[in-house]
């Protein structure tokens, strides 16, 4: 065990495998060591998973943490992002009496199946939660679809409500596929790049999903230098033709000029509206 110390979350090196009342246990994707972080990302313990979990139980007593109970929204970020991109979303969700967990996964370090394996572990160890919904951004939408098609114990133990994808590459990503063919970018962006080849979209459509999924799409071209790109570059972003898929329950277009779509109140409110009512 090391002394308590501030961390920076380590979004591309550490993956969340346990969450409770803003405390989390993370695993280093290379060394496989675990650490316990408090709500301020201060490391409180290091060791094996069960050791970190027992350390957390002791902190429950010290800080008299209340038990969490109810409906939790699980949030899955996009490529190269971290849980922090969801701050506007989970603040609104908490005000609306949801539990909220934005999950870190090392999006530039593993492949698609590796992310799904991590998140299955996370959900199998989710405690004192009766119902879950999901909100995803970008490539998190494909991870979400594969996750919902899994046959892990959590699928039977938890009531799965609804899910929202924001700007998902449901038909694959031409941009990521192009970058994956260049060694320099492949080394930086990691093995997941190649997984989002549009050719894989037909395989994703074969996944059997029992959960209602809503899709929000937007051009995501921003106010900065991206707005000067020629119109032919639109195919590289997650616009309607790329975002939609056959199994969606509902979809909508929301005009957006922020690189973080969750700074757009219309998108945040639309997500919660679909989770509650099944339509935008």
mmCIF file of C-alpha atoms in Angstrom:
data_model
loop_
_atom_site.group_PDB
_atom_site.id
_atom_site.type_symbol
_atom_site.label_atom_id
_atom_site.label_comp_id
_atom_site.label_asym_id
_atom_site.label_seq_id
_atom_site.Cartn_x
_atom_site.Cartn_y
_atom_site.Cartn_z
ATOM 1 C CA UNK A 1 0.000 0.000 0.000
ATOM 2 C CA UNK A 2 1.247 3.522 -0.878
ATOM 3 C CA UNK A 3 0.413 6.778 0.829
ATOM 4 C CA UNK A 4 -2.701 8.683 -0.220
ATOM 5 C CA UNK A 5 -1.887 10.870 -3.195
ATOM 6 C CA UNK A 6 -3.709 12.850 -5.871
ATOM 7 C CA UNK A 7 -3.940 11.210 -9.305
ATOM 8 C CA UNK A 8 -5.117 12.534 -12.653
ATOM 9 C CA UNK A 9 -7.551 9.685 -13.299
ATOM 10 C CA UNK A 10 -5.239 8.016 -15.835
ATOM 11 C CA UNK A 11 -7.957 7.597 -18.456
ATOM 12 C CA UNK A 12 -5.668 5.908 -21.033
ATOM 13 C CA UNK A 13 -3.838 3.684 -18.531
ATOM 14 C CA UNK A 14 -6.414 2.830 -15.855
ATOM 15 C CA UNK A 15 -9.831 1.256 -16.378
ATOM 16 C CA UNK A 16 -12.757 1.410 -13.944
ATOM 17 C CA UNK A 17 -13.842 -1.985 -12.615
ATOM 18 C CA UNK A 18 -15.901 -0.956 -9.551
ATOM 19 C CA UNK A 19 -18.015 2.092 -8.640
ATOM 20 C CA UNK A 20 -19.901 3.053 -5.500
ATOM 21 C CA UNK A 21 -20.955 6.565 -4.420
ATOM 22 C CA UNK A 22 -18.234 8.182 -6.597
ATOM 23 C CA UNK A 23 -15.535 5.888 -5.162
ATOM 24 C CA UNK A 24 -13.968 3.643 -7.789
ATOM 25 C CA UNK A 25 -11.534 0.792 -8.111
ATOM 26 C CA UNK A 26 -9.347 0.968 -11.195
ATOM 27 C CA UNK A 27 -7.089 -1.600 -12.864
ATOM 28 C CA UNK A 28 -3.968 -0.736 -14.824
ATOM 29 C CA UNK A 29 -4.535 -2.289 -18.254
ATOM 30 C CA UNK A 30 -0.835 -3.296 -18.547
ATOM 31 C CA UNK A 31 0.353 -4.207 -15.040
ATOM 32 C CA UNK A 32 -3.094 -5.445 -13.885
ATOM 33 C CA UNK A 33 -2.559 -3.793 -10.487
ATOM 34 C CA UNK A 34 -5.580 -2.235 -8.785
ATOM 35 C CA UNK A 35 -6.059 1.013 -6.891
ATOM 36 C CA UNK A 36 -8.896 2.541 -4.881
ATOM 37 C CA UNK A 37 -9.743 6.189 -5.644
ATOM 38 C CA UNK A 38 -12.023 8.452 -3.627
ATOM 39 C CA UNK A 39 -14.430 10.989 -5.248
ATOM 40 C CA UNK A 40 -11.561 13.496 -5.625
ATOM 41 C CA UNK A 41 -9.313 10.992 -7.453
ATOM 42 C CA UNK A 42 -7.056 10.597 -4.423
ATOM 43 C CA UNK A 43 -5.480 7.135 -4.267
ATOM 44 C CA UNK A 44 -6.498 5.510 -0.974
ATOM 45 C CA UNK A 45 -5.194 1.978 -1.471
ATOM 46 C CA UNK A 46 -3.261 -0.234 -3.900
ATOM 47 C CA UNK A 47 -3.255 -4.011 -4.119
ATOM 48 C CA UNK A 48 -5.468 -6.802 -5.443
ATOM 49 C CA UNK A 49 -9.111 -6.242 -6.329
ATOM 50 C CA UNK A 50 -10.475 -7.847 -3.151
ATOM 51 C CA UNK A 51 -7.938 -5.962 -1.025
ATOM 52 C CA UNK A 52 -9.070 -2.661 -2.549
ATOM 53 C CA UNK A 53 -12.687 -3.639 -2.021
ATOM 54 C CA UNK A 54 -12.061 -4.451 1.662
ATOM 55 C CA UNK A 55 -10.245 -1.130 2.037
ATOM 56 C CA UNK A 56 -13.311 0.578 0.582
ATOM 57 C CA UNK A 57 -15.545 -1.189 3.128
ATOM 58 C CA UNK A 58 -13.389 0.286 5.906
ATOM 59 C CA UNK A 59 -13.783 3.763 4.388
ATOM 60 C CA UNK A 60 -17.561 3.263 4.339
ATOM 61 C CA UNK A 61 -17.426 3.020 8.118
ATOM 62 C CA UNK A 62 -14.966 5.906 8.539
ATOM 63 C CA UNK A 63 -16.896 8.348 6.340
ATOM 64 C CA UNK A 64 -20.342 6.881 7.101
ATOM 65 C CA UNK A 65 -21.199 6.647 3.411
ATOM 66 C CA UNK A 66 -24.915 6.065 2.721
ATOM 67 C CA UNK A 67 -25.913 3.020 0.715
ATOM 68 C CA UNK A 68 -26.717 3.731 -2.910
ATOM 69 C CA UNK A 69 -30.067 2.520 -4.136
ATOM 70 C CA UNK A 70 -32.172 2.892 -7.241
ATOM 71 C CA UNK A 71 -31.746 3.555 -10.941
ATOM 72 C CA UNK A 72 -28.189 4.169 -12.211
ATOM 73 C CA UNK A 73 -27.201 5.722 -15.543
ATOM 74 C CA UNK A 74 -23.961 4.222 -16.880
ATOM 75 C CA UNK A 75 -22.057 6.575 -19.208
ATOM 76 C CA UNK A 76 -19.531 5.404 -21.809
ATOM 77 C CA UNK A 77 -17.252 8.009 -23.385
ATOM 78 C CA UNK A 78 -15.860 8.207 -26.904
ATOM 79 C CA UNK A 79 -12.465 7.758 -28.519
ATOM 80 C CA UNK A 80 -9.618 9.439 -26.605
ATOM 81 C CA UNK A 81 -12.047 10.888 -24.017
ATOM 82 C CA UNK A 82 -12.431 10.283 -20.283
ATOM 83 C CA UNK A 83 -15.323 10.213 -17.824
ATOM 84 C CA UNK A 84 -14.978 13.983 -17.374
ATOM 85 C CA UNK A 85 -16.692 14.693 -20.678
ATOM 86 C CA UNK A 86 -19.955 13.639 -18.994
ATOM 87 C CA UNK A 87 -19.814 16.205 -16.148
ATOM 88 C CA UNK A 88 -22.793 18.253 -17.448
ATOM 89 C CA UNK A 89 -24.742 15.046 -18.046
ATOM 90 C CA UNK A 90 -24.203 13.375 -14.667
ATOM 91 C CA UNK A 91 -24.810 16.609 -12.741
ATOM 92 C CA UNK A 92 -28.209 16.884 -14.397
ATOM 93 C CA UNK A 93 -28.895 13.178 -13.828
ATOM 94 C CA UNK A 94 -28.104 13.512 -10.100
ATOM 95 C CA UNK A 95 -30.473 16.486 -9.813
ATOM 96 C CA UNK A 96 -33.124 14.269 -11.412
ATOM 97 C CA UNK A 97 -32.619 11.672 -8.648
ATOM 98 C CA UNK A 98 -30.687 9.141 -10.730
ATOM 99 C CA UNK A 99 -27.483 7.476 -9.654
ATOM 100 C CA UNK A 100 -24.782 8.218 -12.220
ATOM 101 C CA UNK A 101 -21.492 6.504 -13.083
ATOM 102 C CA UNK A 102 -19.283 7.790 -15.889
ATOM 103 C CA UNK A 103 -16.889 4.930 -16.637
ATOM 104 C CA UNK A 104 -13.265 5.298 -17.729
ATOM 105 C CA UNK A 105 -11.875 2.813 -20.239
ATOM 106 C CA UNK A 106 -8.499 3.126 -22.051
ATOM 107 C CA UNK A 107 -9.914 3.789 -25.508
ATOM 108 C CA UNK A 108 -6.506 4.085 -27.216
ATOM 109 C CA UNK A 109 -4.969 0.999 -25.597
ATOM 110 C CA UNK A 110 -7.270 -1.983 -26.219
ATOM 111 C CA UNK A 111 -9.575 -3.402 -28.863
ATOM 112 C CA UNK A 112 -13.357 -3.440 -28.865
ATOM 113 C CA UNK A 113 -13.702 -6.838 -27.171
ATOM 114 C CA UNK A 114 -11.268 -5.731 -24.460
ATOM 115 C CA UNK A 115 -13.527 -2.800 -23.581
ATOM 116 C CA UNK A 116 -16.583 -5.059 -23.440
ATOM 117 C CA UNK A 117 -14.766 -7.488 -21.133
ATOM 118 C CA UNK A 118 -13.836 -4.666 -18.747
ATOM 119 C CA UNK A 119 -17.381 -3.303 -18.664
ATOM 120 C CA UNK A 120 -18.892 -6.736 -18.061
ATOM 121 C CA UNK A 121 -16.578 -7.047 -15.034
ATOM 122 C CA UNK A 122 -17.686 -3.573 -13.902
ATOM 123 C CA UNK A 123 -21.406 -4.413 -14.187
ATOM 124 C CA UNK A 124 -21.004 -7.838 -12.567
ATOM 125 C CA UNK A 125 -19.575 -6.065 -9.501
ATOM 126 C CA UNK A 126 -22.169 -3.287 -9.339
ATOM 127 C CA UNK A 127 -23.722 -3.273 -5.857
ATOM 128 C CA UNK A 128 -27.011 -1.966 -4.429
ATOM 129 C CA UNK A 129 -28.365 -0.964 -7.839
ATOM 130 C CA UNK A 130 -31.663 -2.359 -9.072
ATOM 131 C CA UNK A 131 -31.963 -0.791 -12.521
ATOM 132 C CA UNK A 132 -29.551 0.589 -15.120
ATOM 133 C CA UNK A 133 -29.756 2.773 -18.205
ATOM 134 C CA UNK A 134 -26.938 3.763 -20.546
ATOM 135 C CA UNK A 135 -25.725 6.885 -22.344
ATOM 136 C CA UNK A 136 -22.832 6.597 -24.780
ATOM 137 C CA UNK A 137 -20.776 8.972 -26.880
ATOM 138 C CA UNK A 138 -19.081 8.133 -30.193
ATOM 139 C CA UNK A 139 -17.456 4.704 -30.263
ATOM 140 C CA UNK A 140 -18.982 4.046 -26.852
ATOM 141 C CA UNK A 141 -22.200 3.364 -28.767
ATOM 142 C CA UNK A 142 -20.744 0.266 -30.443
ATOM 143 C CA UNK A 143 -19.272 -0.934 -27.153
ATOM 144 C CA UNK A 144 -22.749 -0.437 -25.691
ATOM 145 C CA UNK A 145 -24.423 -2.564 -28.362
ATOM 146 C CA UNK A 146 -21.979 -5.435 -27.836
ATOM 147 C CA UNK A 147 -22.349 -5.065 -24.067
ATOM 148 C CA UNK A 148 -26.147 -5.291 -24.220
ATOM 149 C CA UNK A 149 -25.860 -8.448 -26.350
ATOM 150 C CA UNK A 150 -23.646 -10.226 -23.797
ATOM 151 C CA UNK A 151 -24.857 -13.129 -21.661
ATOM 152 C CA UNK A 152 -23.111 -12.117 -18.448
ATOM 153 C CA UNK A 153 -24.769 -12.510 -14.995
ATOM 154 C CA UNK A 154 -25.462 -8.763 -14.702
ATOM 155 C CA UNK A 155 -27.967 -8.985 -17.585
ATOM 156 C CA UNK A 156 -30.183 -11.210 -15.419
ATOM 157 C CA UNK A 157 -29.411 -9.567 -12.081
ATOM 158 C CA UNK A 158 -30.183 -5.994 -13.151
ATOM 159 C CA UNK A 159 -33.234 -4.509 -14.790
ATOM 160 C CA UNK A 160 -32.027 -2.855 -18.000
ATOM 161 C CA UNK A 161 -34.179 0.164 -18.869
ATOM 162 C CA UNK A 162 -33.174 2.082 -22.026
ATOM 163 C CA UNK A 163 -30.049 3.417 -23.730
ATOM 164 C CA UNK A 164 -29.069 6.518 -25.700
ATOM 165 C CA UNK A 165 -26.262 6.793 -28.244
ATOM 166 C CA UNK A 166 -24.916 10.269 -28.978
ATOM 167 C CA UNK A 167 -23.059 10.629 -32.305
ATOM 168 C CA UNK A 168 -22.381 6.880 -32.674
ATOM 169 C CA UNK A 169 -20.557 5.327 -35.664
ATOM 170 C CA UNK A 170 -23.225 2.639 -36.087
ATOM 171 C CA UNK A 171 -22.231 2.215 -39.727
ATOM 172 C CA UNK A 172 -18.517 2.272 -38.892
ATOM 173 C CA UNK A 173 -16.091 5.170 -39.067
ATOM 174 C CA UNK A 174 -14.420 6.090 -42.357
ATOM 175 C CA UNK A 175 -12.062 8.405 -40.480
ATOM 176 C CA UNK A 176 -10.840 5.802 -37.972
ATOM 177 C CA UNK A 177 -10.496 3.205 -40.732
ATOM 178 C CA UNK A 178 -8.381 5.594 -42.789
ATOM 179 C CA UNK A 179 -6.165 6.424 -39.801
ATOM 180 C CA UNK A 180 -5.795 2.719 -38.929
ATOM 181 C CA UNK A 181 -4.158 2.155 -42.320
ATOM 182 C CA UNK A 182 -1.356 4.607 -41.414
ATOM 183 C CA UNK A 183 1.202 3.124 -39.008
ATOM 184 C CA UNK A 184 1.944 6.430 -37.255
ATOM 185 C CA UNK A 185 -1.696 7.003 -36.309
ATOM 186 C CA UNK A 186 -2.305 3.308 -35.581
ATOM 187 C CA UNK A 187 0.506 3.368 -32.986
ATOM 188 C CA UNK A 188 -0.975 6.466 -31.346
ATOM 189 C CA UNK A 189 -4.667 5.591 -31.501
ATOM 190 C CA UNK A 190 -4.314 1.914 -30.656
ATOM 191 C CA UNK A 191 -5.830 -1.357 -31.848
ATOM 192 C CA UNK A 192 -9.475 -0.249 -31.593
ATOM 193 C CA UNK A 193 -9.075 1.905 -34.710
ATOM 194 C CA UNK A 194 -9.320 -1.044 -37.079
ATOM 195 C CA UNK A 195 -12.422 -2.419 -35.309
ATOM 196 C CA UNK A 196 -14.583 0.413 -36.659
ATOM 197 C CA UNK A 197 -14.243 -0.468 -40.315
ATOM 198 C CA UNK A 198 -17.676 0.075 -41.962
ATOM 199 C CA UNK A 199 -17.490 -3.556 -43.122
ATOM 200 C CA UNK A 200 -18.135 -4.601 -39.505
ATOM 201 C CA UNK A 201 -21.507 -2.801 -39.364
ATOM 202 C CA UNK A 202 -23.343 -5.834 -40.750
ATOM 203 C CA UNK A 203 -21.960 -7.959 -37.887
ATOM 204 C CA UNK A 204 -23.144 -5.433 -35.299
ATOM 205 C CA UNK A 205 -26.613 -5.544 -36.853
ATOM 206 C CA UNK A 206 -26.756 -9.271 -36.069
ATOM 207 C CA UNK A 207 -26.490 -8.607 -32.320
ATOM 208 C CA UNK A 208 -29.732 -9.471 -30.553
ATOM 209 C CA UNK A 209 -30.751 -6.540 -28.358
ATOM 210 C CA UNK A 210 -33.773 -6.476 -26.050
ATOM 211 C CA UNK A 211 -33.098 -2.902 -24.916
ATOM 212 C CA UNK A 212 -34.701 0.142 -26.548
ATOM 213 C CA UNK A 213 -31.974 2.387 -27.981
ATOM 214 C CA UNK A 214 -32.390 5.998 -29.051
ATOM 215 C CA UNK A 215 -29.898 7.777 -31.322
ATOM 216 C CA UNK A 216 -28.955 11.456 -31.268
ATOM 217 C CA UNK A 217 -26.845 12.623 -34.192
ATOM 218 C CA UNK A 218 -25.159 15.906 -35.060
ATOM 219 C CA UNK A 219 -22.467 17.088 -37.444
ATOM 220 C CA UNK A 220 -19.984 17.642 -34.573
ATOM 221 C CA UNK A 221 -17.902 20.062 -36.663
ATOM 222 C CA UNK A 222 -17.407 22.693 -33.967
ATOM 223 C CA UNK A 223 -16.868 26.442 -34.138
ATOM 224 C CA UNK A 224 -13.110 26.364 -34.596
ATOM 225 C CA UNK A 225 -10.960 25.300 -37.518
ATOM 226 C CA UNK A 226 -13.243 22.310 -38.206
ATOM 227 C CA UNK A 227 -15.887 24.620 -39.664
ATOM 228 C CA UNK A 228 -13.531 25.500 -42.539
ATOM 229 C CA UNK A 229 -13.294 21.900 -43.773
ATOM 230 C CA UNK A 230 -14.958 21.334 -47.160
ATOM 231 C CA UNK A 231 -18.377 19.673 -47.167
ATOM 232 C CA UNK A 232 -16.869 16.453 -48.533
ATOM 233 C CA UNK A 233 -15.376 15.879 -45.048
ATOM 234 C CA UNK A 234 -18.860 15.430 -43.562
ATOM 235 C CA UNK A 235 -18.668 11.713 -44.328
ATOM 236 C CA UNK A 236 -15.935 11.404 -41.699
ATOM 237 C CA UNK A 237 -18.198 12.666 -38.897
ATOM 238 C CA UNK A 238 -21.108 10.903 -37.213
ATOM 239 C CA UNK A 239 -23.963 12.413 -39.204
ATOM 240 C CA UNK A 240 -27.314 10.739 -39.849
ATOM 241 C CA UNK A 241 -26.211 8.143 -42.411
ATOM 242 C CA UNK A 242 -23.418 6.992 -40.104
ATOM 243 C CA UNK A 243 -25.298 7.162 -36.791
ATOM 244 C CA UNK A 244 -28.551 5.372 -37.611
ATOM 245 C CA UNK A 245 -29.027 1.618 -37.431
ATOM 246 C CA UNK A 246 -31.849 -0.795 -38.041
ATOM 247 C CA UNK A 247 -32.672 -1.573 -34.422
ATOM 248 C CA UNK A 248 -33.076 1.955 -33.059
ATOM 249 C CA UNK A 249 -36.291 2.823 -31.234
ATOM 250 C CA UNK A 250 -36.182 6.541 -32.049
ATOM 251 C CA UNK A 251 -33.701 9.081 -33.396
ATOM 252 C CA UNK A 252 -33.322 12.845 -33.605
ATOM 253 C CA UNK A 253 -30.997 15.514 -34.959
ATOM 254 C CA UNK A 254 -29.849 18.290 -32.606
ATOM 255 C CA UNK A 255 -27.807 21.166 -33.950
ATOM 256 C CA UNK A 256 -24.562 21.380 -31.978
ATOM 257 C CA UNK A 257 -21.433 23.528 -32.161
ATOM 258 C CA UNK A 258 -19.558 22.256 -29.097
ATOM 259 C CA UNK A 259 -16.832 19.619 -29.287
ATOM 260 C CA UNK A 260 -18.365 18.257 -26.072
ATOM 261 C CA UNK A 261 -22.018 17.604 -26.989
ATOM 262 C CA UNK A 262 -22.990 17.322 -23.312
ATOM 263 C CA UNK A 263 -22.394 21.049 -22.906
ATOM 264 C CA UNK A 264 -25.484 21.382 -25.082
ATOM 265 C CA UNK A 265 -28.522 21.414 -22.750
ATOM 266 C CA UNK A 266 -30.789 20.222 -25.544
ATOM 267 C CA UNK A 267 -28.744 17.025 -25.887
ATOM 268 C CA UNK A 268 -28.631 16.462 -22.116
ATOM 269 C CA UNK A 269 -32.393 16.940 -21.799
ATOM 270 C CA UNK A 270 -33.087 14.732 -24.837
ATOM 271 C CA UNK A 271 -31.063 11.907 -23.284
ATOM 272 C CA UNK A 272 -33.080 11.998 -20.062
ATOM 273 C CA UNK A 273 -36.353 12.340 -21.972
ATOM 274 C CA UNK A 274 -35.687 9.138 -23.910
ATOM 275 C CA UNK A 275 -34.610 7.227 -20.796
ATOM 276 C CA UNK A 276 -37.897 8.203 -19.137
ATOM 277 C CA UNK A 277 -40.348 7.959 -22.019
ATOM 278 C CA UNK A 278 -38.723 5.904 -24.775
ATOM 279 C CA UNK A 279 -38.882 8.759 -27.274
ATOM 280 C CA UNK A 280 -37.194 12.098 -27.885
#
